[in-house]
């Protein structure tokens, strides 16, 4: 069964590579290694298709804002790294880490030891009457 799945995975990757080589042209890559493509030849009466090949797991939150706008036809070209819209006070884009080992876990979480600091005395638990 595992061998069958690996063969199917290999075939799907091959078909994607063939599709890209025949119909797609590389527009650029982002700092995460994702590659962005568009159709070489537009279909009559339709928009030119745009798509992304993710460097790792396919996760939509891994697309930075400058490429998100391009993918959704909000702008003709993705914003360059030295654009006037990039302000020095804006944090760098990070993909959503929920469900991964790098996700935030507050103190007291089971994966963080399961022990929380004691209450400081200003806490009164609610007791039903």
mmCIF file of N, CA and C in Angstrom:
data_model
loop_
_atom_site.group_PDB
_atom_site.id
_atom_site.type_symbol
_atom_site.label_atom_id
_atom_site.label_comp_id
_atom_site.label_asym_id
_atom_site.label_seq_id
_atom_site.Cartn_x
_atom_site.Cartn_y
_atom_site.Cartn_z
ATOM 1 N N UNK A 1 0.828 -1.201 0.000
ATOM 2 C CA UNK A 1 0.000 0.000 0.000
ATOM 3 C C UNK A 1 0.873 1.267 0.000
ATOM 4 N N UNK A 2 1.934 1.256 0.791
ATOM 5 C CA UNK A 2 2.820 2.417 0.866
ATOM 6 C C UNK A 2 3.511 2.661 -0.460
ATOM 7 N N UNK A 3 3.900 1.591 -1.140
ATOM 8 C CA UNK A 3 4.555 1.729 -2.438
ATOM 9 C C UNK A 3 3.590 2.336 -3.458
ATOM 10 N N UNK A 4 2.325 1.945 -3.378
ATOM 11 C CA UNK A 4 1.315 2.479 -4.298
ATOM 12 C C UNK A 4 1.128 3.973 -4.080
ATOM 13 N N UNK A 5 1.100 4.395 -2.812
ATOM 14 C CA UNK A 5 0.939 5.822 -2.494
ATOM 15 C C UNK A 5 2.142 6.607 -2.994
ATOM 16 N N UNK A 6 3.347 6.076 -2.823
ATOM 17 C CA UNK A 6 4.538 6.798 -3.279
ATOM 18 C C UNK A 6 4.557 6.916 -4.803
ATOM 19 N N UNK A 7 4.079 5.894 -5.510
ATOM 20 C CA UNK A 7 4.007 5.967 -6.969
ATOM 21 C C UNK A 7 2.986 7.014 -7.392
ATOM 22 N N UNK A 8 1.834 7.050 -6.717
ATOM 23 C CA UNK A 8 0.813 8.054 -7.041
ATOM 24 C C UNK A 8 1.318 9.462 -6.748
ATOM 25 N N UNK A 9 2.044 9.630 -5.657
ATOM 26 C CA UNK A 9 2.609 10.934 -5.325
ATOM 27 C C UNK A 9 3.606 11.358 -6.399
ATOM 28 N N UNK A 10 4.450 10.444 -6.828
ATOM 29 C CA UNK A 10 5.435 10.731 -7.856
ATOM 30 C C UNK A 10 4.751 11.117 -9.158
ATOM 31 N N UNK A 11 3.679 10.393 -9.528
ATOM 32 C CA UNK A 11 2.951 10.704 -10.762
ATOM 33 C C UNK A 11 2.285 12.075 -10.696
ATOM 34 N N UNK A 12 1.723 12.417 -9.538
ATOM 35 C CA UNK A 12 1.076 13.729 -9.422
ATOM 36 C C UNK A 12 2.112 14.842 -9.499
ATOM 37 N N UNK A 13 3.276 14.643 -8.894
ATOM 38 C CA UNK A 13 4.332 15.648 -8.985
ATOM 39 C C UNK A 13 4.821 15.792 -10.422
ATOM 40 N N UNK A 14 4.922 14.687 -11.127
ATOM 41 C CA UNK A 14 5.335 14.724 -12.529
ATOM 42 C C UNK A 14 4.317 15.485 -13.380
ATOM 43 N N UNK A 15 3.027 15.223 -13.140
ATOM 44 C CA UNK A 15 2.001 15.922 -13.918
ATOM 45 C C UNK A 15 2.001 17.418 -13.624
ATOM 46 N N UNK A 16 2.266 17.795 -12.382
ATOM 47 C CA UNK A 16 2.345 19.221 -12.037
ATOM 48 C C UNK A 16 3.527 19.860 -12.754
ATOM 49 N N UNK A 17 4.671 19.194 -12.751
ATOM 50 C CA UNK A 17 5.853 19.736 -13.425
ATOM 51 C C UNK A 17 5.621 19.882 -14.933
ATOM 52 N N UNK A 18 4.940 18.901 -15.538
ATOM 53 C CA UNK A 18 4.640 18.992 -16.967
ATOM 54 C C UNK A 18 3.691 20.150 -17.257
ATOM 55 N N UNK A 19 2.680 20.310 -16.424
ATOM 56 C CA UNK A 19 1.731 21.412 -16.599
ATOM 57 C C UNK A 19 2.442 22.757 -16.519
ATOM 58 N N UNK A 20 3.311 22.891 -15.529
ATOM 59 C CA UNK A 20 4.021 24.157 -15.352
ATOM 60 C C UNK A 20 4.960 24.417 -16.521
ATOM 61 N N UNK A 21 5.671 23.394 -16.964
ATOM 62 C CA UNK A 21 6.625 23.611 -18.060
ATOM 63 C C UNK A 21 5.915 23.958 -19.365
ATOM 64 N N UNK A 22 4.716 23.445 -19.579
ATOM 65 C CA UNK A 22 3.996 23.712 -20.821
ATOM 66 C C UNK A 22 3.192 25.005 -20.759
ATOM 67 N N UNK A 23 2.526 25.257 -19.639
ATOM 68 C CA UNK A 23 1.562 26.363 -19.600
ATOM 69 C C UNK A 23 1.925 27.509 -18.670
ATOM 70 N N UNK A 24 2.900 27.318 -17.805
ATOM 71 C CA UNK A 24 3.195 28.347 -16.819
ATOM 72 C C UNK A 24 4.536 29.001 -17.008
ATOM 73 N N UNK A 25 4.632 30.226 -16.507
ATOM 74 C CA UNK A 25 5.914 30.919 -16.487
ATOM 75 C C UNK A 25 6.142 31.453 -15.079
ATOM 76 N N UNK A 26 7.364 31.333 -14.618
ATOM 77 C CA UNK A 26 7.729 31.756 -13.268
ATOM 78 C C UNK A 26 7.710 33.277 -13.190
ATOM 79 N N UNK A 27 7.000 33.804 -12.199
ATOM 80 C CA UNK A 27 6.951 35.241 -11.984
ATOM 81 C C UNK A 27 7.975 35.639 -10.937
ATOM 82 N N UNK A 28 8.115 34.820 -9.899
ATOM 83 C CA UNK A 28 9.080 35.120 -8.849
ATOM 84 C C UNK A 28 8.958 34.159 -7.681
ATOM 85 N N UNK A 29 9.798 34.382 -6.689
ATOM 86 C CA UNK A 29 9.775 33.590 -5.461
ATOM 87 C C UNK A 29 9.772 34.540 -4.275
ATOM 88 N N UNK A 30 9.300 34.055 -3.142
ATOM 89 C CA UNK A 30 9.334 34.869 -1.929
ATOM 90 C C UNK A 30 10.423 34.364 -0.999
ATOM 91 N N UNK A 31 10.554 34.990 0.163
ATOM 92 C CA UNK A 31 11.636 34.623 1.091
ATOM 93 C C UNK A 31 11.421 33.267 1.740
ATOM 94 N N UNK A 32 10.225 32.689 1.622
ATOM 95 C CA UNK A 32 9.959 31.362 2.167
ATOM 96 C C UNK A 32 10.286 30.267 1.160
ATOM 97 N N UNK A 33 10.597 30.643 -0.080
ATOM 98 C CA UNK A 33 10.918 29.673 -1.118
ATOM 99 C C UNK A 33 9.724 29.289 -1.977
ATOM 100 N N UNK A 34 8.545 29.872 -1.715
ATOM 101 C CA UNK A 34 7.369 29.609 -2.545
ATOM 102 C C UNK A 34 7.602 30.208 -3.932
ATOM 103 N N UNK A 35 7.166 29.502 -4.964
ATOM 104 C CA UNK A 35 7.334 29.970 -6.342
ATOM 105 C C UNK A 35 5.967 30.329 -6.914
ATOM 106 N N UNK A 36 5.901 31.469 -7.610
ATOM 107 C CA UNK A 36 4.646 31.994 -8.137
ATOM 108 C C UNK A 36 4.673 31.960 -9.664
ATOM 109 N N UNK A 37 3.562 31.487 -10.249
ATOM 110 C CA UNK A 37 3.471 31.299 -11.696
ATOM 111 C C UNK A 37 2.223 31.962 -12.247
ATOM 112 N N UNK A 38 2.251 32.203 -13.568
ATOM 113 C CA UNK A 38 1.066 32.631 -14.297
ATOM 114 C C UNK A 38 1.053 31.888 -15.631
ATOM 115 N N UNK A 39 -0.123 31.865 -16.250
ATOM 116 C CA UNK A 39 -0.252 31.210 -17.553
ATOM 117 C C UNK A 39 0.563 31.968 -18.599
ATOM 118 N N UNK A 40 1.176 31.217 -19.501
ATOM 119 C CA UNK A 40 1.924 31.850 -20.598
ATOM 120 C C UNK A 40 0.975 32.500 -21.592
ATOM 121 N N UNK A 41 -0.129 31.822 -21.861
ATOM 122 C CA UNK A 41 -1.063 32.297 -22.877
ATOM 123 C C UNK A 41 -2.445 32.448 -22.255
ATOM 124 N N UNK A 42 -2.993 33.633 -22.345
ATOM 125 C CA UNK A 42 -4.312 33.893 -21.766
ATOM 126 C C UNK A 42 -5.400 33.204 -22.578
ATOM 127 N N UNK A 43 -6.413 32.720 -21.889
ATOM 128 C CA UNK A 43 -7.564 32.122 -22.562
ATOM 129 C C UNK A 43 -8.523 33.232 -22.966
ATOM 130 N N UNK A 44 -9.176 33.137 -24.094
ATOM 131 C CA UNK A 44 -10.051 34.223 -24.561
ATOM 132 C C UNK A 44 -11.168 34.520 -23.561
ATOM 133 N N UNK A 45 -11.302 35.784 -23.207
ATOM 134 C CA UNK A 45 -12.376 36.229 -22.330
ATOM 135 C C UNK A 45 -12.190 35.901 -20.861
ATOM 136 N N UNK A 46 -11.023 35.411 -20.470
ATOM 137 C CA UNK A 46 -10.801 35.047 -19.074
ATOM 138 C C UNK A 46 -9.506 35.677 -18.566
ATOM 139 N N UNK A 47 -9.400 35.770 -17.247
ATOM 140 C CA UNK A 47 -8.173 36.272 -16.640
ATOM 141 C C UNK A 47 -7.066 35.234 -16.785
ATOM 142 N N UNK A 48 -5.848 35.729 -16.789
ATOM 143 C CA UNK A 48 -4.690 34.832 -16.793
ATOM 144 C C UNK A 48 -4.616 34.169 -15.420
ATOM 145 N N UNK A 49 -4.512 32.857 -15.411
ATOM 146 C CA UNK A 49 -4.457 32.141 -14.129
ATOM 147 C C UNK A 49 -3.131 32.399 -13.430
ATOM 148 N N UNK A 50 -3.195 32.480 -12.100
ATOM 149 C CA UNK A 50 -2.010 32.663 -11.265
ATOM 150 C C UNK A 50 -2.055 31.608 -10.171
ATOM 151 N N UNK A 51 -0.900 31.067 -9.831
ATOM 152 C CA UNK A 51 -0.874 30.067 -8.771
ATOM 153 C C UNK A 51 0.480 30.051 -8.081
ATOM 154 N N UNK A 52 0.520 29.345 -6.956
ATOM 155 C CA UNK A 52 1.730 29.242 -6.140
ATOM 156 C C UNK A 52 2.062 27.774 -5.918
ATOM 157 N N UNK A 53 3.346 27.456 -5.961
ATOM 158 C CA UNK A 53 3.842 26.154 -5.538
ATOM 159 C C UNK A 53 4.584 26.375 -4.231
ATOM 160 N N UNK A 54 4.080 25.779 -3.160
ATOM 161 C CA UNK A 54 4.653 25.998 -1.839
ATOM 162 C C UNK A 54 5.960 25.247 -1.682
ATOM 163 N N UNK A 55 6.882 25.827 -0.930
ATOM 164 C CA UNK A 55 8.183 25.208 -0.688
ATOM 165 C C UNK A 55 8.043 24.012 0.247
ATOM 166 N N UNK A 56 7.127 24.079 1.183
ATOM 167 C CA UNK A 56 6.912 22.983 2.119
ATOM 168 C C UNK A 56 5.469 22.522 2.044
ATOM 169 N N UNK A 57 4.868 22.377 3.216
ATOM 170 C CA UNK A 57 3.460 21.997 3.273
ATOM 171 C C UNK A 57 2.609 23.103 2.663
ATOM 172 N N UNK A 58 1.568 22.752 1.907
ATOM 173 C CA UNK A 58 0.692 23.791 1.357
ATOM 174 C C UNK A 58 -0.113 24.458 2.459
ATOM 175 N N UNK A 59 0.211 25.685 2.761
ATOM 176 C CA UNK A 59 -0.447 26.437 3.826
ATOM 177 C C UNK A 59 -0.671 27.857 3.320
ATOM 178 N N UNK A 60 -1.924 28.258 3.203
ATOM 179 C CA UNK A 60 -2.260 29.562 2.624
ATOM 180 C C UNK A 60 -1.662 30.726 3.412
ATOM 181 N N UNK A 61 -1.489 30.569 4.714
ATOM 182 C CA UNK A 61 -0.936 31.672 5.504
ATOM 183 C C UNK A 61 0.561 31.854 5.261
ATOM 184 N N UNK A 62 1.184 30.962 4.479
ATOM 185 C CA UNK A 62 2.601 31.097 4.157
ATOM 186 C C UNK A 62 2.832 32.062 2.992
ATOM 187 N N UNK A 63 1.762 32.590 2.411
ATOM 188 C CA UNK A 63 1.893 33.564 1.314
ATOM 189 C C UNK A 63 1.983 34.959 1.929
ATOM 190 N N UNK A 64 3.112 35.660 1.728
ATOM 191 C CA UNK A 64 3.246 37.009 2.287
ATOM 192 C C UNK A 64 2.301 38.001 1.600
ATOM 193 N N UNK A 65 2.008 39.120 2.259
ATOM 194 C CA UNK A 65 1.033 40.090 1.727
ATOM 195 C C UNK A 65 1.347 40.598 0.328
ATOM 196 N N UNK A 66 2.628 40.823 0.033
ATOM 197 C CA UNK A 66 2.953 41.373 -1.295
ATOM 198 C C UNK A 66 2.608 40.397 -2.416
ATOM 199 N N UNK A 67 2.655 39.107 -2.137
ATOM 200 C CA UNK A 67 2.271 38.112 -3.144
ATOM 201 C C UNK A 67 0.787 37.790 -3.065
ATOM 202 N N UNK A 68 0.175 37.931 -1.911
ATOM 203 C CA UNK A 68 -1.261 37.663 -1.770
ATOM 204 C C UNK A 68 -2.062 38.589 -2.678
ATOM 205 N N UNK A 69 -1.702 39.854 -2.692
ATOM 206 C CA UNK A 69 -2.386 40.820 -3.557
ATOM 207 C C UNK A 69 -2.253 40.463 -5.021
ATOM 208 N N UNK A 70 -1.096 39.990 -5.412
ATOM 209 C CA UNK A 70 -0.886 39.598 -6.812
ATOM 210 C C UNK A 70 -1.700 38.352 -7.148
ATOM 211 N N UNK A 71 -1.712 37.359 -6.269
ATOM 212 C CA UNK A 71 -2.466 36.130 -6.518
ATOM 213 C C UNK A 71 -3.954 36.386 -6.692
ATOM 214 N N UNK A 72 -4.472 37.385 -5.965
ATOM 215 C CA UNK A 72 -5.907 37.679 -5.987
ATOM 216 C C UNK A 72 -6.258 38.829 -6.930
ATOM 217 N N UNK A 73 -5.363 39.146 -7.857
ATOM 218 C CA UNK A 73 -5.601 40.137 -8.903
ATOM 219 C C UNK A 73 -5.855 41.541 -8.361
ATOM 220 N N UNK A 74 -5.358 41.841 -7.165
ATOM 221 C CA UNK A 74 -5.487 43.193 -6.623
ATOM 222 C C UNK A 74 -4.447 44.126 -7.231
ATOM 223 N N UNK A 75 -3.348 43.556 -7.717
ATOM 224 C CA UNK A 75 -2.296 44.351 -8.348
ATOM 225 C C UNK A 75 -1.695 43.568 -9.506
ATOM 226 N N UNK A 76 -1.186 44.294 -10.476
ATOM 227 C CA UNK A 76 -0.613 43.658 -11.665
ATOM 228 C C UNK A 76 0.720 42.978 -11.373
ATOM 229 N N UNK A 77 1.541 43.589 -10.546
ATOM 230 C CA UNK A 77 2.850 43.045 -10.190
ATOM 231 C C UNK A 77 2.938 42.948 -8.667
ATOM 232 N N UNK A 78 3.654 41.959 -8.149
ATOM 233 C CA UNK A 78 3.839 41.892 -6.699
ATOM 234 C C UNK A 78 4.694 43.063 -6.230
ATOM 235 N N UNK A 79 4.494 43.464 -4.985
ATOM 236 C CA UNK A 79 5.273 44.577 -4.449
ATOM 237 C C UNK A 79 6.738 44.180 -4.330
ATOM 238 N N UNK A 80 7.654 45.005 -4.807
ATOM 239 C CA UNK A 80 9.075 44.689 -4.630
ATOM 240 C C UNK A 80 9.485 44.855 -3.169
ATOM 241 N N UNK A 81 10.577 44.230 -2.792
ATOM 242 C CA UNK A 81 11.055 44.276 -1.403
ATOM 243 C C UNK A 81 11.376 45.702 -0.960
ATOM 244 N N UNK A 82 11.812 46.562 -1.856
ATOM 245 C CA UNK A 82 12.188 47.933 -1.500
ATOM 246 C C UNK A 82 11.065 48.931 -1.782
ATOM 247 N N UNK A 83 9.827 48.471 -1.788
ATOM 248 C CA UNK A 83 8.679 49.323 -2.084
ATOM 249 C C UNK A 83 8.462 50.363 -0.981
ATOM 250 N N UNK A 84 7.846 51.476 -1.348
ATOM 251 C CA UNK A 84 7.533 52.522 -0.373
ATOM 252 C C UNK A 84 6.474 52.052 0.628
ATOM 253 N N UNK A 85 5.745 51.002 0.291
ATOM 254 C CA UNK A 85 4.721 50.485 1.188
ATOM 255 C C UNK A 85 5.298 49.654 2.324
ATOM 256 N N UNK A 86 6.544 49.234 2.214
ATOM 257 C CA UNK A 86 7.191 48.487 3.293
ATOM 258 C C UNK A 86 7.763 49.493 4.291
ATOM 259 N N UNK A 87 7.166 49.575 5.443
ATOM 260 C CA UNK A 87 7.598 50.506 6.477
ATOM 261 C C UNK A 87 8.543 49.796 7.450
ATOM 262 N N UNK A 88 9.478 50.511 8.044
ATOM 263 C CA UNK A 88 10.428 49.866 8.952
ATOM 264 C C UNK A 88 9.779 49.348 10.239
ATOM 265 N N UNK A 89 8.607 49.879 10.595
ATOM 266 C CA UNK A 89 7.964 49.458 11.833
ATOM 267 C C UNK A 89 7.053 48.242 11.653
ATOM 268 N N UNK A 90 6.850 47.785 10.426
ATOM 269 C CA UNK A 90 5.991 46.625 10.172
ATOM 270 C C UNK A 90 6.790 45.341 10.397
ATOM 271 N N UNK A 91 6.224 44.437 11.176
ATOM 272 C CA UNK A 91 6.890 43.165 11.431
ATOM 273 C C UNK A 91 6.901 42.315 10.163
ATOM 274 N N UNK A 92 7.889 41.457 10.050
ATOM 275 C CA UNK A 92 7.973 40.542 8.904
ATOM 276 C C UNK A 92 6.833 39.529 8.994
ATOM 277 N N UNK A 93 6.336 39.106 7.842
ATOM 278 C CA UNK A 93 5.238 38.144 7.787
ATOM 279 C C UNK A 93 5.696 36.782 8.288
ATOM 280 N N UNK A 94 4.871 36.150 9.111
ATOM 281 C CA UNK A 94 5.135 34.795 9.587
ATOM 282 C C UNK A 94 3.898 33.953 9.325
ATOM 283 N N UNK A 95 4.071 32.745 8.799
ATOM 284 C CA UNK A 95 2.913 31.872 8.588
ATOM 285 C C UNK A 95 2.269 31.487 9.912
ATOM 286 N N UNK A 96 1.012 31.115 9.862
ATOM 287 C CA UNK A 96 0.289 30.679 11.046
ATOM 288 C C UNK A 96 0.912 29.399 11.570
ATOM 289 N N UNK A 97 1.290 29.370 12.843
ATOM 290 C CA UNK A 97 1.983 28.220 13.422
ATOM 291 C C UNK A 97 1.051 27.309 14.214
ATOM 292 N N UNK A 98 -0.248 27.576 14.194
ATOM 293 C CA UNK A 98 -1.186 26.758 14.950
ATOM 294 C C UNK A 98 -1.096 25.302 14.517
ATOM 295 N N UNK A 99 -1.011 24.415 15.491
ATOM 296 C CA UNK A 99 -0.951 22.992 15.205
ATOM 297 C C UNK A 99 0.448 22.478 14.927
ATOM 298 N N UNK A 100 1.440 23.347 15.004
ATOM 299 C CA UNK A 100 2.819 22.919 14.785
ATOM 300 C C UNK A 100 3.588 22.963 16.099
ATOM 301 N N UNK A 101 4.814 22.519 16.076
ATOM 302 C CA UNK A 101 5.630 22.536 17.296
ATOM 303 C C UNK A 101 6.075 23.946 17.661
ATOM 304 N N UNK A 102 5.994 24.891 16.726
ATOM 305 C CA UNK A 102 6.396 26.267 17.016
ATOM 306 C C UNK A 102 5.226 27.142 17.457
ATOM 307 N N UNK A 103 4.057 26.563 17.650
ATOM 308 C CA UNK A 103 2.882 27.330 18.066
ATOM 309 C C UNK A 103 3.073 27.877 19.480
ATOM 310 N N UNK A 104 2.406 28.986 19.764
ATOM 311 C CA UNK A 104 2.481 29.569 21.104
ATOM 312 C C UNK A 104 1.751 28.680 22.091
ATOM 313 N N UNK A 105 2.387 28.428 23.204
ATOM 314 C CA UNK A 105 1.763 27.680 24.293
ATOM 315 C C UNK A 105 1.970 28.468 25.568
ATOM 316 N N UNK A 106 0.901 28.882 26.211
ATOM 317 C CA UNK A 106 1.036 29.698 27.416
ATOM 318 C C UNK A 106 1.607 28.887 28.571
ATOM 319 N N UNK A 107 2.116 29.569 29.593
ATOM 320 C CA UNK A 107 2.600 28.847 30.768
ATOM 321 C C UNK A 107 1.459 28.027 31.367
ATOM 322 N N UNK A 108 1.723 26.795 31.734
ATOM 323 C CA UNK A 108 0.694 25.925 32.276
ATOM 324 C C UNK A 108 0.134 24.967 31.252
ATOM 325 N N UNK A 109 0.482 25.154 29.991
ATOM 326 C CA UNK A 109 0.036 24.228 28.946
ATOM 327 C C UNK A 109 0.673 22.864 29.200
ATOM 328 N N UNK A 110 -0.029 21.807 28.861
ATOM 329 C CA UNK A 110 0.476 20.456 29.113
ATOM 330 C C UNK A 110 1.823 20.221 28.458
ATOM 331 N N UNK A 111 2.033 20.755 27.261
ATOM 332 C CA UNK A 111 3.305 20.565 26.582
ATOM 333 C C UNK A 111 4.424 21.413 27.188
ATOM 334 N N UNK A 112 4.056 22.374 28.002
ATOM 335 C CA UNK A 112 5.047 23.237 28.644
ATOM 336 C C UNK A 112 5.259 22.847 30.108
ATOM 337 N N UNK A 113 4.940 21.653 30.470
ATOM 338 C CA UNK A 113 5.168 21.174 31.833
ATOM 339 C C UNK A 113 3.890 21.025 32.630
ATOM 340 N N UNK A 114 2.837 21.705 32.260
ATOM 341 C CA UNK A 114 1.549 21.569 32.910
ATOM 342 C C UNK A 114 1.423 22.271 34.249
ATOM 343 N N UNK A 115 2.398 23.099 34.619
ATOM 344 C CA UNK A 115 2.331 23.810 35.899
ATOM 345 C C UNK A 115 2.304 25.300 35.640
ATOM 346 N N UNK A 116 1.394 25.948 36.341
ATOM 347 C CA UNK A 116 1.203 27.380 36.185
ATOM 348 C C UNK A 116 1.607 28.045 37.485
ATOM 349 N N UNK A 117 2.052 29.278 37.413
ATOM 350 C CA UNK A 117 2.402 30.021 38.628
ATOM 351 C C UNK A 117 1.156 30.189 39.494
ATOM 352 N N UNK A 118 1.331 30.125 40.818
ATOM 353 C CA UNK A 118 0.185 30.273 41.712
ATOM 354 C C UNK A 118 -0.395 31.675 41.634
ATOM 355 N N UNK A 119 -1.664 31.760 41.994
ATOM 356 C CA UNK A 119 -2.341 33.058 42.013
ATOM 357 C C UNK A 119 -1.684 33.929 43.085
ATOM 358 N N UNK A 120 -1.737 35.240 42.890
ATOM 359 C CA UNK A 120 -1.016 36.160 43.776
ATOM 360 C C UNK A 120 -1.827 36.591 44.986
ATOM 361 N N UNK A 121 -3.003 36.072 45.183
ATOM 362 C CA UNK A 121 -3.798 36.456 46.342
ATOM 363 C C UNK A 121 -4.940 37.381 45.989
ATOM 364 N N UNK A 122 -4.932 38.002 44.827
ATOM 365 C CA UNK A 122 -6.019 38.893 44.442
ATOM 366 C C UNK A 122 -7.089 38.137 43.662
ATOM 367 N N UNK A 123 -6.971 36.855 43.600
ATOM 368 C CA UNK A 123 -7.914 36.039 42.851
ATOM 369 C C UNK A 123 -8.867 35.341 43.799
ATOM 370 N N UNK A 124 -10.172 35.495 43.560
ATOM 371 C CA UNK A 124 -11.184 34.788 44.345
ATOM 372 C C UNK A 124 -11.980 33.912 43.403
ATOM 373 N N UNK A 125 -11.935 32.600 43.596
ATOM 374 C CA UNK A 125 -12.709 31.737 42.712
ATOM 375 C C UNK A 125 -14.193 31.920 42.950
ATOM 376 N N UNK A 126 -14.955 31.768 41.896
ATOM 377 C CA UNK A 126 -16.403 31.885 41.995
ATOM 378 C C UNK A 126 -16.957 30.584 42.549
ATOM 379 N N UNK A 127 -17.824 30.704 43.523
ATOM 380 C CA UNK A 127 -18.507 29.528 44.069
ATOM 381 C C UNK A 127 -20.001 29.773 43.958
ATOM 382 N N UNK A 128 -20.725 28.845 43.341
ATOM 383 C CA UNK A 128 -22.164 29.047 43.175
ATOM 384 C C UNK A 128 -22.871 29.038 44.529
ATOM 385 N N UNK A 129 -23.911 29.830 44.635
ATOM 386 C CA UNK A 129 -24.644 29.933 45.915
ATOM 387 C C UNK A 129 -25.603 28.790 46.112
#
